[in-house]
PDB file of C-alpha atoms in Angstrom:
ATOM      1  CA  ALA A  11      99.679 132.792 145.833  1.00 90.00           C
ATOM      2  CA  PHE A  12      99.360 133.451 142.103  1.00 90.00           C
ATOM      3  CA  PHE A  13      95.555 133.140 142.183  1.00 90.00           C
ATOM      4  CA  GLN A  14      95.182 135.125 145.333  1.00 89.00           C
ATOM      5  CA  GLU A  15      97.218 137.959 143.904  1.00 88.00           C
ATOM      6  CA  LYS A  16      96.290 137.978 140.213  1.00 85.00           C
ATOM      7  CA  LEU A  17      92.803 136.557 140.011  1.00 86.00           C
ATOM      8  CA  LEU A  18      90.703 137.212 143.088  1.00 87.00           C
ATOM      9  CA  PRO A  19      90.996 141.014 143.273  1.00 87.00           C
ATOM     10  CA  SER A  20      89.211 141.244 139.897  1.00 86.00           C
ATOM     11  CA  GLY A  21      86.070 139.620 141.304  1.00 90.00           C
ATOM     12  CA  PHE A  22      86.752 136.256 139.702  1.00 93.00           C
ATOM     13  CA  SER A  23      83.954 133.644 139.702  1.00 96.00           C
ATOM     14  CA  GLY A  24      84.760 130.176 138.442  1.00 96.00           C
ATOM     15  CA  SER A  25      87.023 127.178 138.707  1.00 97.00           C
ATOM     16  CA  VAL A  26      90.728 126.684 138.171  1.00 96.00           C
ATOM     17  CA  LEU A  27      92.924 123.651 137.837  1.00 97.00           C
ATOM     18  CA  VAL A  28      96.737 123.325 137.369  1.00 97.00           C
ATOM     19  CA  ALA A  29      98.518 120.075 136.593  1.00 97.00           C
ATOM     20  CA  HIS A  30     102.212 119.482 136.401  1.00 96.00           C
ATOM     21  CA  GLU A  31     104.125 116.393 135.319  1.00 96.00           C
ATOM     22  CA  GLY A  32     100.841 114.758 134.541  1.00 95.00           C
ATOM     23  CA  LYS A  33      99.282 115.267 138.005  1.00 97.00           C
ATOM     24  CA  VAL A  34      96.941 117.864 139.412  1.00 97.00           C
ATOM     25  CA  ILE A  35      98.823 120.041 141.830  1.00 97.00           C
ATOM     26  CA  TYR A  36      96.212 122.747 142.491  1.00 96.00           C
ATOM     27  CA  GLU A  37      92.454 123.200 141.981  1.00 97.00           C
ATOM     28  CA  ASN A  38      89.921 125.609 143.489  1.00 96.00           C
ATOM     29  CA  SER A  39      86.759 127.490 142.833  1.00 96.00           C
ATOM     30  CA  TRP A  40      85.303 130.816 143.919  1.00 96.00           C
ATOM     31  CA  GLY A  41      82.177 132.901 143.431  1.00 95.00           C
ATOM     32  CA  MET A  42      78.718 131.509 142.572  1.00 96.00           C
ATOM     33  CA  ALA A  43      77.411 129.225 139.844  1.00 97.00           C
ATOM     34  CA  ASN A  44      74.377 131.480 139.712  1.00 96.00           C
ATOM     35  CA  PHE A  45      74.281 134.865 141.260  1.00 96.00           C
ATOM     36  CA  VAL A  46      70.531 135.161 140.958  1.00 95.00           C
ATOM     37  CA  SER A  47      69.614 131.849 142.629  1.00 94.00           C
ATOM     38  CA  LYS A  48      72.708 132.114 144.894  1.00 95.00           C
ATOM     39  CA  ALA A  49      73.833 128.629 143.869  1.00 93.00           C
ATOM     40  CA  ASP A  50      77.351 127.962 145.131  1.00 93.00           C
ATOM     41  CA  MET A  51      80.280 127.334 142.860  1.00 95.00           C
ATOM     42  CA  THR A  52      81.679 123.723 143.008  1.00 92.00           C
ATOM     43  CA  GLN A  53      84.768 122.147 141.481  1.00 91.00           C
ATOM     44  CA  ASP A  54      82.654 120.013 139.181  1.00 92.00           C
ATOM     45  CA  ALA A  55      80.560 122.961 137.938  1.00 96.00           C
ATOM     46  CA  VAL A  56      80.035 123.087 134.235  1.00 97.00           C
ATOM     47  CA  PHE A  57      80.848 126.129 132.080  1.00 98.00           C
ATOM     48  CA  GLN A  58      80.229 127.060 128.425  1.00 98.00           C
ATOM     49  CA  LEU A  59      83.831 126.815 127.002  1.00 98.00           C
ATOM     50  CA  ALA A  60      83.278 129.352 124.182  1.00 98.00           C
ATOM     51  CA  SER A  61      86.072 129.103 121.620  1.00 98.00           C
ATOM     52  CA  VAL A  62      88.013 126.511 123.652  1.00 98.00           C
ATOM     53  CA  SER A  63      85.334 124.266 122.034  1.00 98.00           C
ATOM     54  CA  LYS A  64      87.368 124.450 118.838  1.00 98.00           C
ATOM     55  CA  THR A  65      89.828 122.001 120.299  1.00 98.00           C
ATOM     56  CA  PHE A  66      87.003 119.480 120.432  1.00 98.00           C
ATOM     57  CA  THR A  67      85.753 120.182 116.960  1.00 98.00           C
ATOM     58  CA  SER A  68      89.177 119.740 115.473  1.00 98.00           C
ATOM     59  CA  ALA A  69      89.706 116.487 117.399  1.00 98.00           C
ATOM     60  CA  ALA A  70      86.519 115.088 115.825  1.00 98.00           C
ATOM     61  CA  VAL A  71      87.721 116.004 112.325  1.00 98.00           C
ATOM     62  CA  LEU A  72      91.207 114.468 113.050  1.00 98.00           C
ATOM     63  CA  LEU A  73      89.722 111.266 114.323  1.00 98.00           C
ATOM     64  CA  LEU A  74      87.872 110.816 111.067  1.00 98.00           C
ATOM     65  CA  TYR A  75      91.091 111.650 109.214  1.00 98.00           C
ATOM     66  CA  GLN A  76      92.984 109.126 111.354  1.00 98.00           C
ATOM     67  CA  ARG A  77      90.409 106.500 110.261  1.00 98.00           C
ATOM     68  CA  GLY A  78      90.934 107.380 106.615  1.00 98.00           C
ATOM     69  CA  LEU A  79      87.472 108.876 106.198  1.00 98.00           C
ATOM     70  CA  ILE A  80      88.549 112.453 105.498  1.00 98.00           C
ATOM     71  CA  ASP A  81      91.154 113.966 103.254  1.00 98.00           C
ATOM     72  CA  LEU A  82      92.194 117.204 104.915  1.00 98.00           C
ATOM     73  CA  ASN A  83      93.190 118.776 101.598  1.00 98.00           C
ATOM     74  CA  ALA A  84      89.875 117.874  99.854  1.00 98.00           C
ATOM     75  CA  PRO A  85      87.235 120.453  99.010  1.00 98.00           C
ATOM     76  CA  VAL A  86      84.582 120.786 101.647  1.00 98.00           C
ATOM     77  CA  GLN A  87      82.056 120.105  98.861  1.00 98.00           C
ATOM     78  CA  GLU A  88      83.288 116.459  98.773  1.00 98.00           C
ATOM     79  CA  TYR A  89      81.633 115.948 102.128  1.00 98.00           C
ATOM     80  CA  ILE A  90      78.905 118.716 102.073  1.00 98.00           C
ATOM     81  CA  PRO A  91      77.832 118.791  98.418  1.00 98.00           C
ATOM     82  CA  GLU A  92      75.598 121.823  98.808  1.00 98.00           C
ATOM     83  CA  PHE A  93      78.375 123.941 100.354  1.00 98.00           C
ATOM     84  CA  PRO A  94      78.566 126.738  97.792  1.00 98.00           C
ATOM     85  CA  PHE A  95      82.338 127.506  97.607  1.00 98.00           C
ATOM     86  CA  GLY A  96      84.271 124.810  95.696  1.00 97.00           C
ATOM     87  CA  ASP A  97      87.796 126.148  96.357  1.00 97.00           C
ATOM     88  CA  ILE A  98      87.585 125.934 100.158  1.00 98.00           C
ATOM     89  CA  THR A  99      89.208 122.838 101.668  1.00 98.00           C
ATOM     90  CA  VAL A 100      88.923 121.089 105.073  1.00 98.00           C
ATOM     91  CA  HIS A 101      92.467 122.435 105.822  1.00 97.00           C
ATOM     92  CA  HIS A 102      91.274 125.966 105.150  1.00 97.00           C
ATOM     93  CA  LEU A 103      88.493 125.571 107.660  1.00 98.00           C
ATOM     94  CA  LEU A 104      90.687 124.085 110.383  1.00 97.00           C
ATOM     95  CA  THR A 105      93.310 126.898 109.997  1.00 95.00           C
ATOM     96  CA  HIS A 106      91.068 129.906 109.544  1.00 95.00           C
ATOM     97  CA  ARG A 107      92.181 130.429 105.966  1.00 95.00           C
ATOM     98  CA  SER A 108      88.829 130.022 104.247  1.00 97.00           C
ATOM     99  CA  GLY A 109      87.810 133.642 104.004  1.00 97.00           C
ATOM    100  CA  LEU A 110      84.276 132.833 105.037  1.00 98.00           C
ATOM    101  CA  GLN A 111      82.321 135.733 106.339  1.00 98.00           C
ATOM    102  CA  ARG A 112      81.286 135.819 109.992  1.00 97.00           C
ATOM    103  CA  TYR A 113      78.001 134.051 110.551  1.00 97.00           C
ATOM    104  CA  MET A 114      77.281 135.940 113.813  1.00 95.00           C
ATOM    105  CA  TYR A 115      76.676 139.052 111.661  1.00 94.00           C
ATOM    106  CA  PHE A 116      75.240 137.769 108.366  1.00 95.00           C
ATOM    107  CA  VAL A 117      72.591 135.734 110.111  1.00 94.00           C
ATOM    108  CA  GLU A 118      71.333 139.032 111.497  1.00 90.00           C
ATOM    109  CA  ARG A 119      70.714 140.169 107.952  1.00 90.00           C
ATOM    110  CA  TYR A 120      69.522 136.964 106.358  1.00 88.00           C
ATOM    111  CA  SER A 121      67.916 134.907 109.071  1.00 80.00           C
ATOM    112  CA  LYS A 122      64.127 135.043 108.963  1.00 71.00           C
ATOM    113  CA  GLU A 123      63.800 134.059 112.593  1.00 67.00           C
ATOM    114  CA  ARG A 124      65.693 134.931 115.732  1.00 67.00           C
ATOM    115  CA  GLN A 125      65.023 131.670 117.416  1.00 73.00           C
ATOM    116  CA  HIS A 126      66.835 128.295 117.611  1.00 82.00           C
ATOM    117  CA  LEU A 127      69.385 128.932 114.925  1.00 92.00           C
ATOM    118  CA  ASN A 128      71.557 125.824 114.277  1.00 95.00           C
ATOM    119  CA  ASN A 129      74.390 124.751 112.011  1.00 97.00           C
ATOM    120  CA  GLU A 130      72.111 123.692 109.143  1.00 97.00           C
ATOM    121  CA  ASP A 131      70.457 127.090 109.262  1.00 95.00           C
ATOM    122  CA  VAL A 132      73.820 128.787 108.810  1.00 96.00           C
ATOM    123  CA  LEU A 133      74.633 126.494 105.863  1.00 97.00           C
ATOM    124  CA  LYS A 134      71.235 127.264 104.293  1.00 96.00           C
ATOM    125  CA  ILE A 135      71.817 131.022 104.529  1.00 95.00           C
ATOM    126  CA  LEU A 136      75.207 130.585 102.888  1.00 97.00           C
ATOM    127  CA  VAL A 137      73.693 128.579 100.031  1.00 97.00           C
ATOM    128  CA  GLU A 138      70.758 130.924  99.465  1.00 95.00           C
ATOM    129  CA  ASN A 139      72.991 134.036  99.558  1.00 96.00           C
ATOM    130  CA  LYS A 140      76.180 132.718  98.076  1.00 96.00           C
ATOM    131  CA  ASP A 141      76.619 135.659  95.665  1.00 96.00           C
ATOM    132  CA  LYS A 142      76.637 138.090  98.613  1.00 96.00           C
ATOM    133  CA  LEU A 143      78.353 135.938 101.159  1.00 97.00           C
ATOM    134  CA  GLY A 144      81.389 134.650  99.208  1.00 97.00           C
ATOM    135  CA  PRO A 145      84.907 134.515 100.731  1.00 98.00           C
ATOM    136  CA  ILE A 146      86.379 137.941 101.549  1.00 97.00           C
ATOM    137  CA  PHE A 147      89.705 136.779 100.036  1.00 96.00           C
ATOM    138  CA  PRO A 148      90.888 133.836  97.927  1.00 97.00           C
ATOM    139  CA  PRO A 149      90.887 130.760 100.221  1.00 96.00           C
ATOM    140  CA  GLY A 150      94.356 129.853 101.460  1.00 94.00           C
ATOM    141  CA  THR A 151      95.959 133.190 100.875  1.00 92.00           C
ATOM    142  CA  LYS A 152      95.734 134.644 104.423  1.00 90.00           C
ATOM    143  CA  TYR A 153      94.575 134.088 107.976  1.00 91.00           C
ATOM    144  CA  ASP A 154      91.281 135.461 109.285  1.00 92.00           C
ATOM    145  CA  TYR A 155      89.783 133.925 112.411  1.00 93.00           C
ATOM    146  CA  SER A 156      86.578 132.244 111.312  1.00 96.00           C
ATOM    147  CA  ASN A 157      83.906 130.898 113.627  1.00 98.00           C
ATOM    148  CA  THR A 158      81.939 130.117 110.503  1.00 98.00           C
ATOM    149  CA  GLY A 159      84.537 127.592 109.363  1.00 98.00           C
ATOM    150  CA  PHE A 160      84.214 125.584 112.649  1.00 98.00           C
ATOM    151  CA  VAL A 161      80.437 125.685 112.279  1.00 98.00           C
ATOM    152  CA  MET A 162      80.875 124.020 108.855  1.00 98.00           C
ATOM    153  CA  LEU A 163      83.234 121.437 110.340  1.00 98.00           C
ATOM    154  CA  VAL A 164      80.581 120.193 112.656  1.00 98.00           C
ATOM    155  CA  LEU A 165      78.322 119.520 109.646  1.00 98.00           C
ATOM    156  CA  LEU A 166      81.260 117.733 107.917  1.00 98.00           C
ATOM    157  CA  VAL A 167      81.651 115.420 110.934  1.00 98.00           C
ATOM    158  CA  GLU A 168      77.926 114.702 110.904  1.00 98.00           C
ATOM    159  CA  ARG A 169      77.822 113.921 107.141  1.00 98.00           C
ATOM    160  CA  VAL A 170      80.882 111.672 107.291  1.00 98.00           C
ATOM    161  CA  SER A 171      80.005 109.850 110.518  1.00 98.00           C
ATOM    162  CA  GLY A 172      76.289 109.629 110.014  1.00 98.00           C
ATOM    163  CA  GLU A 173      75.673 110.782 113.584  1.00 98.00           C
ATOM    164  CA  GLU A 174      74.648 113.882 115.343  1.00 98.00           C
ATOM    165  CA  PHE A 175      77.687 115.808 116.552  1.00 98.00           C
ATOM    166  CA  ALA A 176      76.691 115.420 120.183  1.00 98.00           C
ATOM    167  CA  ASP A 177      76.348 111.681 119.862  1.00 98.00           C
ATOM    168  CA  PHE A 178      79.592 111.331 118.030  1.00 98.00           C
ATOM    169  CA  MET A 179      81.561 113.273 120.657  1.00 98.00           C
ATOM    170  CA  ARG A 180      79.914 111.445 123.526  1.00 97.00           C
ATOM    171  CA  GLU A 181      80.612 107.971 122.047  1.00 98.00           C
ATOM    172  CA  GLU A 182      84.082 108.644 120.690  1.00 98.00           C
ATOM    173  CA  PHE A 183      85.521 110.989 123.322  1.00 98.00           C
ATOM    174  CA  PHE A 184      83.548 111.833 126.400  1.00 98.00           C
ATOM    175  CA  GLU A 185      82.533 108.355 127.523  1.00 97.00           C
ATOM    176  CA  PRO A 186      85.931 106.705 126.774  1.00 97.00           C
ATOM    177  CA  LEU A 187      87.745 109.481 128.588  1.00 97.00           C
ATOM    178  CA  GLY A 188      85.423 109.467 131.606  1.00 97.00           C
ATOM    179  CA  MET A 189      84.297 113.110 130.928  1.00 97.00           C
ATOM    180  CA  LYS A 190      81.019 112.781 132.828  1.00 95.00           C
ATOM    181  CA  HIS A 191      80.479 116.512 133.118  1.00 96.00           C
ATOM    182  CA  THR A 192      80.983 117.390 129.521  1.00 97.00           C
ATOM    183  CA  SER A 193      78.311 117.792 126.792  1.00 96.00           C
ATOM    184  CA  ILE A 194      77.748 119.368 123.401  1.00 97.00           C
ATOM    185  CA  GLY A 195      75.153 122.034 123.902  1.00 95.00           C
ATOM    186  CA  ARG A 196      73.615 123.098 127.202  1.00 92.00           C
ATOM    187  CA  PRO A 197      73.393 119.978 129.404  1.00 92.00           C
ATOM    188  CA  GLN A 198      69.876 118.872 130.295  1.00 83.00           C
ATOM    189  CA  SER A 199      70.812 116.473 133.115  1.00 77.00           C
ATOM    190  CA  LYS A 200      70.191 117.489 136.701  1.00 79.00           C
ATOM    191  CA  ASP A 201      73.458 115.843 137.550  1.00 80.00           C
ATOM    192  CA  PHE A 202      75.268 118.864 136.141  1.00 87.00           C
ATOM    193  CA  VAL A 203      75.878 121.999 138.157  1.00 90.00           C
ATOM    194  CA  LEU A 204      75.443 124.376 135.283  1.00 95.00           C
ATOM    195  CA  CYS A 205      76.937 127.884 135.694  1.00 96.00           C
ATOM    196  CA  ALA A 206      74.987 130.768 134.228  1.00 96.00           C
ATOM    197  CA  GLY A 207      76.873 133.503 132.405  1.00 97.00           C
ATOM    198  CA  HIS A 208      76.940 136.968 134.011  1.00 97.00           C
ATOM    199  CA  TYR A 209      78.063 140.439 133.300  1.00 95.00           C
ATOM    200  CA  HIS A 210      80.752 141.867 135.564  1.00 92.00           C
ATOM    201  CA  ASN A 211      78.124 143.463 137.731  1.00 94.00           C
ATOM    202  CA  THR A 212      76.675 139.892 138.236  1.00 95.00           C
ATOM    203  CA  ARG A 213      73.618 140.514 136.202  1.00 96.00           C
ATOM    204  CA  GLN A 214      72.701 137.308 134.407  1.00 97.00           C
ATOM    205  CA  ILE A 215      72.973 137.158 130.646  1.00 97.00           C
ATOM    206  CA  ALA A 216      69.852 135.903 128.910  1.00 94.00           C
ATOM    207  CA  PRO A 217      69.810 132.981 126.419  1.00 92.00           C
ATOM    208  CA  PHE A 218      70.606 134.033 122.849  1.00 94.00           C
ATOM    209  CA  TYR A 219      69.216 132.599 119.544  1.00 93.00           C
ATOM    210  CA  GLN A 220      72.753 131.747 118.387  1.00 94.00           C
ATOM    211  CA  ASP A 221      73.555 129.607 121.425  1.00 95.00           C
ATOM    212  CA  GLU A 222      72.650 126.388 119.667  1.00 94.00           C
ATOM    213  CA  VAL A 223      75.140 126.854 116.842  1.00 97.00           C
ATOM    214  CA  LEU A 224      77.931 124.291 117.519  1.00 98.00           C
ATOM    215  CA  GLY A 225      81.618 123.895 116.652  1.00 98.00           C
ATOM    216  CA  ASP A 226      82.927 127.402 117.285  1.00 98.00           C
ATOM    217  CA  LYS A 227      81.552 127.237 120.842  1.00 98.00           C
ATOM    218  CA  SER A 228      78.900 125.349 122.872  1.00 96.00           C
ATOM    219  CA  VAL A 229      80.971 122.620 124.528  1.00 98.00           C
ATOM    220  CA  TYR A 230      80.142 122.619 128.227  1.00 98.00           C
ATOM    221  CA  SER A 231      82.635 121.119 130.623  1.00 98.00           C
ATOM    222  CA  SER A 232      84.189 121.279 134.048  1.00 98.00           C
ATOM    223  CA  ALA A 233      87.734 122.029 135.162  1.00 98.00           C
ATOM    224  CA  GLU A 234      88.363 118.359 136.111  1.00 97.00           C
ATOM    225  CA  ASP A 235      87.020 117.084 132.804  1.00 98.00           C
ATOM    226  CA  MET A 236      89.338 119.515 130.974  1.00 98.00           C
ATOM    227  CA  PHE A 237      92.228 117.835 132.761  1.00 98.00           C
ATOM    228  CA  ARG A 238      90.976 114.516 131.372  1.00 97.00           C
ATOM    229  CA  TRP A 239      90.865 116.198 127.915  1.00 98.00           C
ATOM    230  CA  ASP A 240      94.440 117.242 128.293  1.00 97.00           C
ATOM    231  CA  ARG A 241      95.523 113.759 129.370  1.00 96.00           C
ATOM    232  CA  SER A 242      94.001 112.197 126.294  1.00 95.00           C
ATOM    233  CA  PHE A 243      96.491 114.063 124.076  1.00 93.00           C
ATOM    234  CA  SER A 244      99.480 113.167 126.234  1.00 87.00           C
ATOM    235  CA  ASP A 245      98.533 109.473 126.426  1.00 81.00           C
ATOM    236  CA  GLU A 246      97.583 108.951 122.822  1.00 85.00           C
ATOM    237  CA  TYR A 247      94.344 107.554 124.151  1.00 90.00           C
ATOM    238  CA  ILE A 248      92.345 108.382 121.054  1.00 96.00           C
ATOM    239  CA  LEU A 249      94.411 110.510 118.663  1.00 97.00           C
ATOM    240  CA  ASN A 250      97.866 109.113 117.920  1.00 96.00           C
ATOM    241  CA  ASN A 251     101.040 111.250 117.906  1.00 95.00           C
ATOM    242  CA  GLU A 252     101.198 111.352 114.119  1.00 96.00           C
ATOM    243  CA  THR A 253      97.686 112.878 114.030  1.00 97.00           C
ATOM    244  CA  LEU A 254      98.390 115.202 116.961  1.00 96.00           C
ATOM    245  CA  LYS A 255     101.433 116.498 115.190  1.00 95.00           C
ATOM    246  CA  LEU A 256      99.141 117.921 112.538  1.00 96.00           C
ATOM    247  CA  ALA A 257      96.983 119.617 115.241  1.00 95.00           C
ATOM    248  CA  PHE A 258     100.031 121.282 116.811  1.00 94.00           C
ATOM    249  CA  THR A 259     101.742 122.326 113.555  1.00 92.00           C
ATOM    250  CA  ASP A 260     102.121 126.077 112.859  1.00 89.00           C
ATOM    251  CA  TRP A 261     100.026 126.194 109.714  1.00 85.00           C
ATOM    252  CA  GLU A 262      99.624 130.000 109.914  1.00 68.00           C
ATOM    253  CA  PRO A 263     102.728 131.744 111.325  1.00 62.00           C
ATOM    254  CA  ASP A 264     102.047 135.447 112.095  1.00 57.00           C
ATOM    255  CA  ARG A 265     104.396 138.212 111.136  1.00 55.00           C
ATOM    256  CA  ASN A 266     106.591 138.092 114.240  1.00 57.00           C
ATOM    257  CA  GLY A 267     106.420 134.345 114.583  1.00 57.00           C
ATOM    258  CA  LEU A 268     105.073 134.384 118.123  1.00 55.00           C
ATOM    259  CA  HIS A 269     101.337 133.632 117.755  1.00 63.00           C
ATOM    260  CA  ASN A 270     100.367 130.897 115.399  1.00 87.00           C
ATOM    261  CA  TYR A 271      97.375 128.555 114.683  1.00 92.00           C
ATOM    262  CA  GLY A 272      97.353 124.748 114.204  1.00 95.00           C
ATOM    263  CA  TYR A 273      94.230 122.647 113.714  1.00 97.00           C
ATOM    264  CA  GLY A 274      91.909 124.107 116.339  1.00 96.00           C
ATOM    265  CA  TRP A 275      94.774 125.257 118.563  1.00 96.00           C
ATOM    266  CA  ARG A 276      96.614 128.503 119.082  1.00 94.00           C
ATOM    267  CA  ILE A 277     100.368 128.091 119.443  1.00 92.00           C
ATOM    268  CA  LEU A 278     102.665 130.610 121.204  1.00 89.00           C
ATOM    269  CA  HIS A 279     106.423 130.686 120.789  1.00 84.00           C
ATOM    270  CA  TYR A 280     108.658 132.539 123.255  1.00 82.00           C
ATOM    271  CA  PRO A 281     111.863 134.175 121.883  1.00 80.00           C
ATOM    272  CA  ASN A 282     113.952 131.622 123.722  1.00 81.00           C
ATOM    273  CA  GLY A 283     112.404 128.908 121.509  1.00 80.00           C
ATOM    274  CA  GLU A 284     109.978 127.496 124.094  1.00 83.00           C
ATOM    275  CA  SER A 285     106.358 127.082 123.059  1.00 87.00           C
ATOM    276  CA  PHE A 286     103.005 125.799 124.143  1.00 92.00           C
ATOM    277  CA  GLU A 287      99.556 125.224 122.633  1.00 95.00           C
ATOM    278  CA  TYR A 288      96.435 126.854 124.087  1.00 96.00           C
ATOM    279  CA  HIS A 289      93.010 128.330 123.344  1.00 96.00           C
ATOM    280  CA  THR A 290      91.017 131.166 124.841  1.00 95.00           C
ATOM    281  CA  GLY A 291      87.316 131.712 124.773  1.00 96.00           C
ATOM    282  CA  TRP A 292      84.643 134.279 125.710  1.00 95.00           C
ATOM    283  CA  TYR A 293      81.018 134.205 125.006  1.00 97.00           C
ATOM    284  CA  ARG A 294      78.099 135.898 126.769  1.00 96.00           C
ATOM    285  CA  GLY A 295      79.537 135.953 130.283  1.00 96.00           C
ATOM    286  CA  TYR A 296      81.785 132.949 129.998  1.00 97.00           C
ATOM    287  CA  THR A 297      85.543 133.323 129.780  1.00 95.00           C
ATOM    288  CA  SER A 298      87.863 130.279 129.411  1.00 97.00           C
ATOM    289  CA  LEU A 299      91.562 129.487 129.094  1.00 96.00           C
ATOM    290  CA  PHE A 300      93.108 126.117 128.325  1.00 98.00           C
ATOM    291  CA  VAL A 301      96.945 125.840 128.177  1.00 97.00           C
ATOM    292  CA  ARG A 302      99.098 122.750 127.467  1.00 96.00           C
ATOM    293  CA  LEU A 303     102.825 122.716 128.089  1.00 95.00           C
ATOM    294  CA  ARG A 304     104.251 119.539 126.693  1.00 92.00           C
ATOM    295  CA  SER A 305     107.819 120.317 127.925  1.00 91.00           C
ATOM    296  CA  THR A 306     106.711 119.795 131.512  1.00 94.00           C
ATOM    297  CA  ASN A 307     103.590 117.723 130.887  1.00 94.00           C
ATOM    298  CA  SER A 308     101.499 120.509 132.442  1.00 96.00           C
ATOM    299  CA  CYS A 309      98.157 122.086 131.805  1.00 96.00           C
ATOM    300  CA  ILE A 310      96.261 125.143 133.064  1.00 97.00           C
ATOM    301  CA  VAL A 311      92.423 125.364 133.091  1.00 98.00           C
ATOM    302  CA  ILE A 312      90.636 128.606 134.015  1.00 96.00           C
ATOM    303  CA  LEU A 313      86.884 128.744 133.575  1.00 97.00           C
ATOM    304  CA  SER A 314      84.808 131.757 134.535  1.00 97.00           C
ATOM    305  CA  ASN A 315      81.075 132.599 134.426  1.00 97.00           C
ATOM    306  CA  ARG A 316      81.392 136.305 135.123  1.00 95.00           C
ATOM    307  CA  VAL A 317      82.909 138.682 132.540  1.00 92.00           C
ATOM    308  CA  ASN A 318      86.551 138.784 133.406  1.00 85.00           C
ATOM    309  CA  LYS A 319      89.537 138.944 131.011  1.00 79.00           C
ATOM    310  CA  SER A 320      92.179 139.797 133.571  1.00 81.00           C
ATOM    311  CA  PHE A 321      93.751 136.404 133.551  1.00 83.00           C
ATOM    312  CA  MET A 322      94.188 136.567 129.801  1.00 82.00           C
ATOM    313  CA  VAL A 323      97.081 138.967 130.366  1.00 80.00           C
ATOM    314  CA  THR A 324      98.495 137.477 133.534  1.00 85.00           C
ATOM    315  CA  TYR A 325      98.597 133.727 132.823  1.00 88.00           C
ATOM    316  CA  HIS A 326     102.138 133.960 131.374  1.00 88.00           C
ATOM    317  CA  ASP A 327     103.287 134.395 134.945  1.00 89.00           C
ATOM    318  CA  LEU A 328     101.585 131.136 135.808  1.00 91.00           C
ATOM    319  CA  VAL A 329     103.237 129.436 132.796  1.00 91.00           C
ATOM    320  CA  ALA A 330     106.588 130.677 134.136  1.00 90.00           C
ATOM    321  CA  ILE A 331     105.983 128.908 137.429  1.00 91.00           C
ATOM    322  CA  LEU A 332     105.439 125.656 135.666  1.00 91.00           C
ATOM    323  CA  LYS A 333     108.354 125.774 133.257  1.00 84.00           C
TER     324      LYS A 333
END
């Protein structure tokens, strides 16, 4: 009833899944995977997760921390020597307290090409223009949401692990968790039903030269795989509770104490003391929401491939049903 009333009237196209007490209690899909080719939407369809991808990036960093390979309070330069700002730490990147400028804008000024931009390219631009692209405030002194920081975290994982980020995530997370419809970057396998991103009028959005930048976005997954992602945190399958406590700590409380940020997770506190961790995302026609309620062992997954932010303001009603 919730989805029929709140979601479908807005022209929603995508997949949803709701779990409660550790079990899936509802899943469905509507719309089309591709409005141009008329490909049907399926429950195992794959979406670009946009900023929900940050939960994966932070998990990779925390796994290396758990293995004693990363000091979260160490300067980023300890792991990426050419990184030009010595007073920025790993903790600053994870909590959006680095002050790094937004790469989506500065690459427009300093990138010589508009094709196949990747994480190393972003780092190179920072190095070559460090005098102009320094932090906008002293690192650690305030919160400013930073996609650039999570781009640097992918490079950190690659330098420490000695593997490409996609290989590391597949070997350490996706395969052990049985996430068969999840990939770093656009999936190439024909086994994936890949949803195209669309404007609200269903016009398809063309590929963009920043699509291949990883860490802040560019994890592709399905609703069912995101349920497996949720279960990995509840079951301590890869990250233990001590490590997860760091992920879900309010490192940056806001002024009213309601909206906070952990390590790759947003955290919301209700006035009655209840809270949950979540992340939202939107990028070039894709909109995503991932909510975890530890109090009832519940999760909510909403993935859309047509510009639609209506559920971003109504999902609290769905949370209320599960509490």
